[in-house]
Short mmCIF file of C-alpha atoms and ligand atoms in Angstrom, two decimals:
data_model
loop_
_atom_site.label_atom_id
_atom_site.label_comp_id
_atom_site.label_asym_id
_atom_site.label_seq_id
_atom_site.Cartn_x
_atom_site.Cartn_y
_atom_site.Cartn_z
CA UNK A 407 152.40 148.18 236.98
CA UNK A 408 155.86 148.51 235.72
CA UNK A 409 155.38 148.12 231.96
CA UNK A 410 156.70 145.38 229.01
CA UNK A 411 157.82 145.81 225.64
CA UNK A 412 158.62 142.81 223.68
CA UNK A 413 160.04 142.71 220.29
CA UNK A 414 159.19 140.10 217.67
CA UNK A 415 161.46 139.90 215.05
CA UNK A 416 159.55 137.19 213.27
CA UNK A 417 161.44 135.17 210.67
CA UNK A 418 164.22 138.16 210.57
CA UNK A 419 167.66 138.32 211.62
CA UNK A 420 170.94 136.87 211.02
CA UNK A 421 173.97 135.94 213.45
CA UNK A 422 175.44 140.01 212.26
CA UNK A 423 172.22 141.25 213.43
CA UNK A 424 173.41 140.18 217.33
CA UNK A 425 174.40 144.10 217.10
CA UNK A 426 171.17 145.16 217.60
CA UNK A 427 170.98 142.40 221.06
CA UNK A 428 173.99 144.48 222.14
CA UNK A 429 172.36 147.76 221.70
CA UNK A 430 169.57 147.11 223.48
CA UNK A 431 171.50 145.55 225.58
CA UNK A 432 173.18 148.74 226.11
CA UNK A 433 169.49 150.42 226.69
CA UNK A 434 168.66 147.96 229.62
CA UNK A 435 170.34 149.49 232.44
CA UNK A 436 168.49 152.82 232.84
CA UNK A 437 165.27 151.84 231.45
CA UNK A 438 162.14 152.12 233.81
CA UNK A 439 160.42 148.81 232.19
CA UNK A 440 160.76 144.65 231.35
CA UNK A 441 162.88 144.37 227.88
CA UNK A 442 162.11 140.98 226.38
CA UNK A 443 163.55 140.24 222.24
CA UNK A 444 161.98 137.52 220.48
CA UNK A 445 164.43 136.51 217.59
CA UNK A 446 164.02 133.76 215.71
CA UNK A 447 165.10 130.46 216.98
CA UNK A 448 168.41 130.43 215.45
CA UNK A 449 169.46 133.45 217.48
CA UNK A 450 167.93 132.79 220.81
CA UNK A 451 171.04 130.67 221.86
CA UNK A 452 173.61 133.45 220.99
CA UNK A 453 171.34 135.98 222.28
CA UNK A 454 171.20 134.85 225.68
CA UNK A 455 174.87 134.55 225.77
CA UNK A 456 175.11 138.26 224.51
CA UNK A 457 172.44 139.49 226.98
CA UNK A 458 173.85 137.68 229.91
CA UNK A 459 174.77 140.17 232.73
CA UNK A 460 172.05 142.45 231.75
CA UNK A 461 168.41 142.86 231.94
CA UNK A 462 167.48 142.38 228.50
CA UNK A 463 165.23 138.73 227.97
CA UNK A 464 165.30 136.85 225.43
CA UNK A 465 161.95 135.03 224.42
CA UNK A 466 160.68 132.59 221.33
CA UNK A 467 157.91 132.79 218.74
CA UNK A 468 155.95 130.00 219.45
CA UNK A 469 156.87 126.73 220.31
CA UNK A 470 155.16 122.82 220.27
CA UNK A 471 153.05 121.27 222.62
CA UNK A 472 155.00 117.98 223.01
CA UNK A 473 158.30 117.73 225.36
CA UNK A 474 159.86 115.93 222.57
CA UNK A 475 159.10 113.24 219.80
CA UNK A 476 158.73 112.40 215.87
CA UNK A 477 157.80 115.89 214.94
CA UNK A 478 160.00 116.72 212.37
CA UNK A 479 161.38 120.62 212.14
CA UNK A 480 159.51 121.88 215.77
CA UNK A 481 160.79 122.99 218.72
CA UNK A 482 159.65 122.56 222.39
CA UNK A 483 159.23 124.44 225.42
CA UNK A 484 161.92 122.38 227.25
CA UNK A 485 164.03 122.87 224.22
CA UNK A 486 163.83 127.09 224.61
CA UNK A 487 164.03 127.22 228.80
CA UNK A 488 167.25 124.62 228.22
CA UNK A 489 168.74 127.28 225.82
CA UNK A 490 168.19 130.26 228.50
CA UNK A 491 165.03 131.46 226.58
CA UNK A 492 162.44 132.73 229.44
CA UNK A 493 158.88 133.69 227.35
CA UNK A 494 157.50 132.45 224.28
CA UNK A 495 154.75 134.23 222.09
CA UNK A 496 151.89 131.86 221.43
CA UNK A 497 148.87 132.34 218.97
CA UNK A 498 149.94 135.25 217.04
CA UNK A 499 147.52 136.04 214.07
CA UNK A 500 150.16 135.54 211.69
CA UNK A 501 150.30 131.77 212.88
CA UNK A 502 146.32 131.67 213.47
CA UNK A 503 145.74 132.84 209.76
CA UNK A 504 148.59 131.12 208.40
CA UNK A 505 149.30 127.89 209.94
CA UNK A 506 145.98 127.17 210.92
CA UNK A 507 146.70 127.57 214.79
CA UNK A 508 143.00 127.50 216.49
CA UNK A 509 142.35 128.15 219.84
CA UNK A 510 142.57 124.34 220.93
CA UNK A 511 146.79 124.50 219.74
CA UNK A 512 147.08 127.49 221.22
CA UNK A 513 145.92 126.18 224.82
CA UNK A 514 147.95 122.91 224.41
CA UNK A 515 151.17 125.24 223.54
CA UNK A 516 150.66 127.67 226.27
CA UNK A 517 150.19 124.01 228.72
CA UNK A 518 153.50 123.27 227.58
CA UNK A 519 154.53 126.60 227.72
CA UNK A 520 153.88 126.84 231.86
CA UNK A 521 155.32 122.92 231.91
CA UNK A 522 158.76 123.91 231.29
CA UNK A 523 158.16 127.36 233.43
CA UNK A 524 158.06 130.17 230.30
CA UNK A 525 156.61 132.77 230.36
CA UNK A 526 153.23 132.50 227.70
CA UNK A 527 152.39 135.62 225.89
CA UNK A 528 148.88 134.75 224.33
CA UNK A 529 148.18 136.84 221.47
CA UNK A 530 144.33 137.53 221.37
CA UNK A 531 142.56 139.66 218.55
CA UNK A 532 140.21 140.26 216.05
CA UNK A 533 139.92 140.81 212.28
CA UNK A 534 139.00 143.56 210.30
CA UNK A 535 135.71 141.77 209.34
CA UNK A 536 134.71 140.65 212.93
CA UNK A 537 135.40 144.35 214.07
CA UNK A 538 133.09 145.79 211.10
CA UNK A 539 130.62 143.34 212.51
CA UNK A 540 130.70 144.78 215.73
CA UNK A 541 132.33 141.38 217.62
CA UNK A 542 136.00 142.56 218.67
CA UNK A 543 135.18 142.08 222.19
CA UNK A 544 133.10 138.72 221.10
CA UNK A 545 135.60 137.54 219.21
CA UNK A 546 138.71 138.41 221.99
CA UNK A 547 136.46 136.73 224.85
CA UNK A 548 136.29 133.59 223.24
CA UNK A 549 140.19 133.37 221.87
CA UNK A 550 141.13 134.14 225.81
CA UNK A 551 139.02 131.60 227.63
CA UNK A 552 139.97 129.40 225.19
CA UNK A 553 143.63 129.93 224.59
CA UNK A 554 144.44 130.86 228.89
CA UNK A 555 145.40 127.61 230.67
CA UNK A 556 144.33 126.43 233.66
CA UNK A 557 147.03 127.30 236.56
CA UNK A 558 147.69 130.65 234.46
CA UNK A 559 149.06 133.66 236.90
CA UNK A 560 150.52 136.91 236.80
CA UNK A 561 153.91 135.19 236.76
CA UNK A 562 153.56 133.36 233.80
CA UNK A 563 150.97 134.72 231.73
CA UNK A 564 150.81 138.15 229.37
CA UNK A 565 147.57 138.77 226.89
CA UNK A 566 148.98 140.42 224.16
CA UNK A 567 145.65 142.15 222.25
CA UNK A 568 146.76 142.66 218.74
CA UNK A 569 144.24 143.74 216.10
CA UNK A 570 145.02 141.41 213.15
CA UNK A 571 144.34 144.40 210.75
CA UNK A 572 146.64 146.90 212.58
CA UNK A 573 149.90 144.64 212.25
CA UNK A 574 152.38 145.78 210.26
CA UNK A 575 149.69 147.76 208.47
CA UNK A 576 150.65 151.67 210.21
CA UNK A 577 146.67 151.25 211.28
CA UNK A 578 146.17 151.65 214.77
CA UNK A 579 142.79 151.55 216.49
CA UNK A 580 141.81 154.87 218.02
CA UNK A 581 142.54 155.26 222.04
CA UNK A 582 138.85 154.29 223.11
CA UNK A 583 139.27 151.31 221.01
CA UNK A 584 142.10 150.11 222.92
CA UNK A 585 140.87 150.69 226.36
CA UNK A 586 137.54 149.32 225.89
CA UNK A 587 139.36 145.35 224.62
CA UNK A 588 141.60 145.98 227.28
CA UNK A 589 139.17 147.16 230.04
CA UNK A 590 136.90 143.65 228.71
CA UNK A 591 139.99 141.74 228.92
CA UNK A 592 140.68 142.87 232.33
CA UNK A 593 137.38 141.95 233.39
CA UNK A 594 138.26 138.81 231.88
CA UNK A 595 141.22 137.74 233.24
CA UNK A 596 139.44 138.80 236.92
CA UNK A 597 136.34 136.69 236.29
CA UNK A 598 139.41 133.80 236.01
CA UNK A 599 142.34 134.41 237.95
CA UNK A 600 140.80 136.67 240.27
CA UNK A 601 142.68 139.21 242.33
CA UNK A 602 145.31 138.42 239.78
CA UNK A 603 144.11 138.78 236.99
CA UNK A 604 143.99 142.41 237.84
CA UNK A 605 148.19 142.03 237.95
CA UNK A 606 148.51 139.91 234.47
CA UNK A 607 150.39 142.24 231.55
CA UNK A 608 147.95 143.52 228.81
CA UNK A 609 149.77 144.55 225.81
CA UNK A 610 148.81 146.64 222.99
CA UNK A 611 149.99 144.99 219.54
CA UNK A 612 150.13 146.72 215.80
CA UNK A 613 152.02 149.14 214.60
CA UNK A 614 153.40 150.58 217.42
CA UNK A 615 156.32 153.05 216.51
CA UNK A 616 158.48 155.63 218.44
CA UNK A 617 156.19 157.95 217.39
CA UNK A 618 152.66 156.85 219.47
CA UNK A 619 154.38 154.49 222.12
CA UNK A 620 153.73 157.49 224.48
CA UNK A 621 149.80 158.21 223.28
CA UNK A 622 149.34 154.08 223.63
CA UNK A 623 151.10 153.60 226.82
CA UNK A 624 149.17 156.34 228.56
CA UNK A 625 145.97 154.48 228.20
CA UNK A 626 144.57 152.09 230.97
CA UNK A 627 144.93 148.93 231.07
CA UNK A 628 147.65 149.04 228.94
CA UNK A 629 150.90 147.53 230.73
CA UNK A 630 153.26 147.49 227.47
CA UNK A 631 153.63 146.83 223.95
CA UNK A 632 154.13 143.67 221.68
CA UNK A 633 156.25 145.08 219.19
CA UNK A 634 157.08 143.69 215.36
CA UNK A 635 158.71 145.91 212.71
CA UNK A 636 159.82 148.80 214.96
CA UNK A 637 161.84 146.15 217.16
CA UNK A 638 164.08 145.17 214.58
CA UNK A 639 166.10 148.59 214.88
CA UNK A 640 167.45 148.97 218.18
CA UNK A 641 167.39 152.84 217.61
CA UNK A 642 163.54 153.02 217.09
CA UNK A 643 162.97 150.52 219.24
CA UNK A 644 164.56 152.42 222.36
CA UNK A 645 162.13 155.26 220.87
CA UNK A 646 159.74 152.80 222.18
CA UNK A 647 161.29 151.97 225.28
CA UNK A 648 161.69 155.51 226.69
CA UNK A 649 158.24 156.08 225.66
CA UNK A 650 157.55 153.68 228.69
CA UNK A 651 157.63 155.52 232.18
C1 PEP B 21 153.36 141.81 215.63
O1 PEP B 21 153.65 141.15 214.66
O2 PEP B 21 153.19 141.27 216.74
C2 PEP B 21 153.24 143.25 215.48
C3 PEP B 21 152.66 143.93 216.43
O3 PEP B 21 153.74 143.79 214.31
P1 PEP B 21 153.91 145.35 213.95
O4 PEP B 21 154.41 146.04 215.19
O5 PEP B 21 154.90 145.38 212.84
O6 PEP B 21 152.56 145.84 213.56
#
């Protein structure tokens, strides 16, 4: 499967960091995998323009469930595919823990997500605490039957797993770690999509660097990276990139 690695810048950038865009920009041509930047919403506008004529996508962070209405400061999913922005990243950790995002918002966003035709990348994983306690697999089961919409396919569906207590930390779960969430979510997304849930993108998440892209992508069931700190530098992030054959 011909591998994706998304960048989340998270609440960083400014309109001078639009260098970076055309860097990577740059990068997109002879690379051998799916490029997708998630900057924050102020950039995704001028980012599209920049990466027009290329193959670099631009994506959002999250968005709201609603088409539109009295909801003061969000965003919707029409809003993002009317601005040229193709996936959005739903359910990351740092929105679970600190906005209170449950499973139930989650689903409704990733509804609205497929309802103006994005791309959903559902971020699935588990604490430090629930891994301690033996659950990671518990705990990632429930978050993805929960959190995966009905009518979700290959086309418009990624699982990003994403140990909460690997981002942005420099921890990163050892190899047979990784491939046993992914192998479970694979077995997942087949007991639900069927056949094609065997062709939906599983990306690794947390503290992914230049440096053990290559280790991480070699596992299986690993078909890219969700990328946070290392994306914000187009140089380390097209360490990443060419890690991806
Ligand atoms: C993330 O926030 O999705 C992430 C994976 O962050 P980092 O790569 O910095 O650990």
């Amino acid at each position: 499967m011909r591998k994706l690695i998304a960048g989340n810048w998270k609440m960083n950038g400014l309109i001078s960091s639009q260098a970076e865009i055309q860097a990577l920009k740059g990068l997109t041509g002879s690379a051998t995998c799916d490029i997708v930047v998630c900057p924050p919403f102020t950039l995704i506008d001028r980012a599209v323009e920049r990466a027009k004529d290329s193959k670099l996508v631009i994506g959002a962070q999250d968005c709201h469930a609603q088409r539109s209405g009295a909801h003061t400061g969000e965003i919707s999913a029409e809003m993002l595919a009317d601005i040229g922005a193709r996936y959005v990243i739903l359910g990351h950790s740092e929105r679970r823990v600190s906005y209170g995002e449950d499973d139930e918002i989650v689903l409704a966003k990733a509804v609205a997500a497929h309802r103006a035709g994005l791309i959903a990348i559902v971020c699935v994983g588990e604490t430090r605490h629930e891994r301690d306690e033996g659950r990671a697999i518990e705990v990632v089961g429930e978050q993805l039957r929960e959190s995966v919409p009905e009518g979700a396919t290959s086309a418009n569906l990624v699982i990003a797993y994403e140990p909460v207590w690997a981002i942005g930390t420099g921890l990163v779960p050892t190899n047979e770690q990784i491939e046993e969430v992914h192998a479970a979510i694979r077995q997942m997304l087949e007991e639900r999509l069927g056949r094609d849930g065997n062709s939906v993108r599983i990306l690794y998440g947390g503290s992914v660097k230049a440096s053990n892209a290559a280790v991480i992508f070699g596992l299986r069931n690993v078909d890219g990276a969700l990328v946070g700190g290392a994306s914000l530098k187009a140089s380390e992030f097209a360490g990443i990139i060419s890690a991806a054959v």
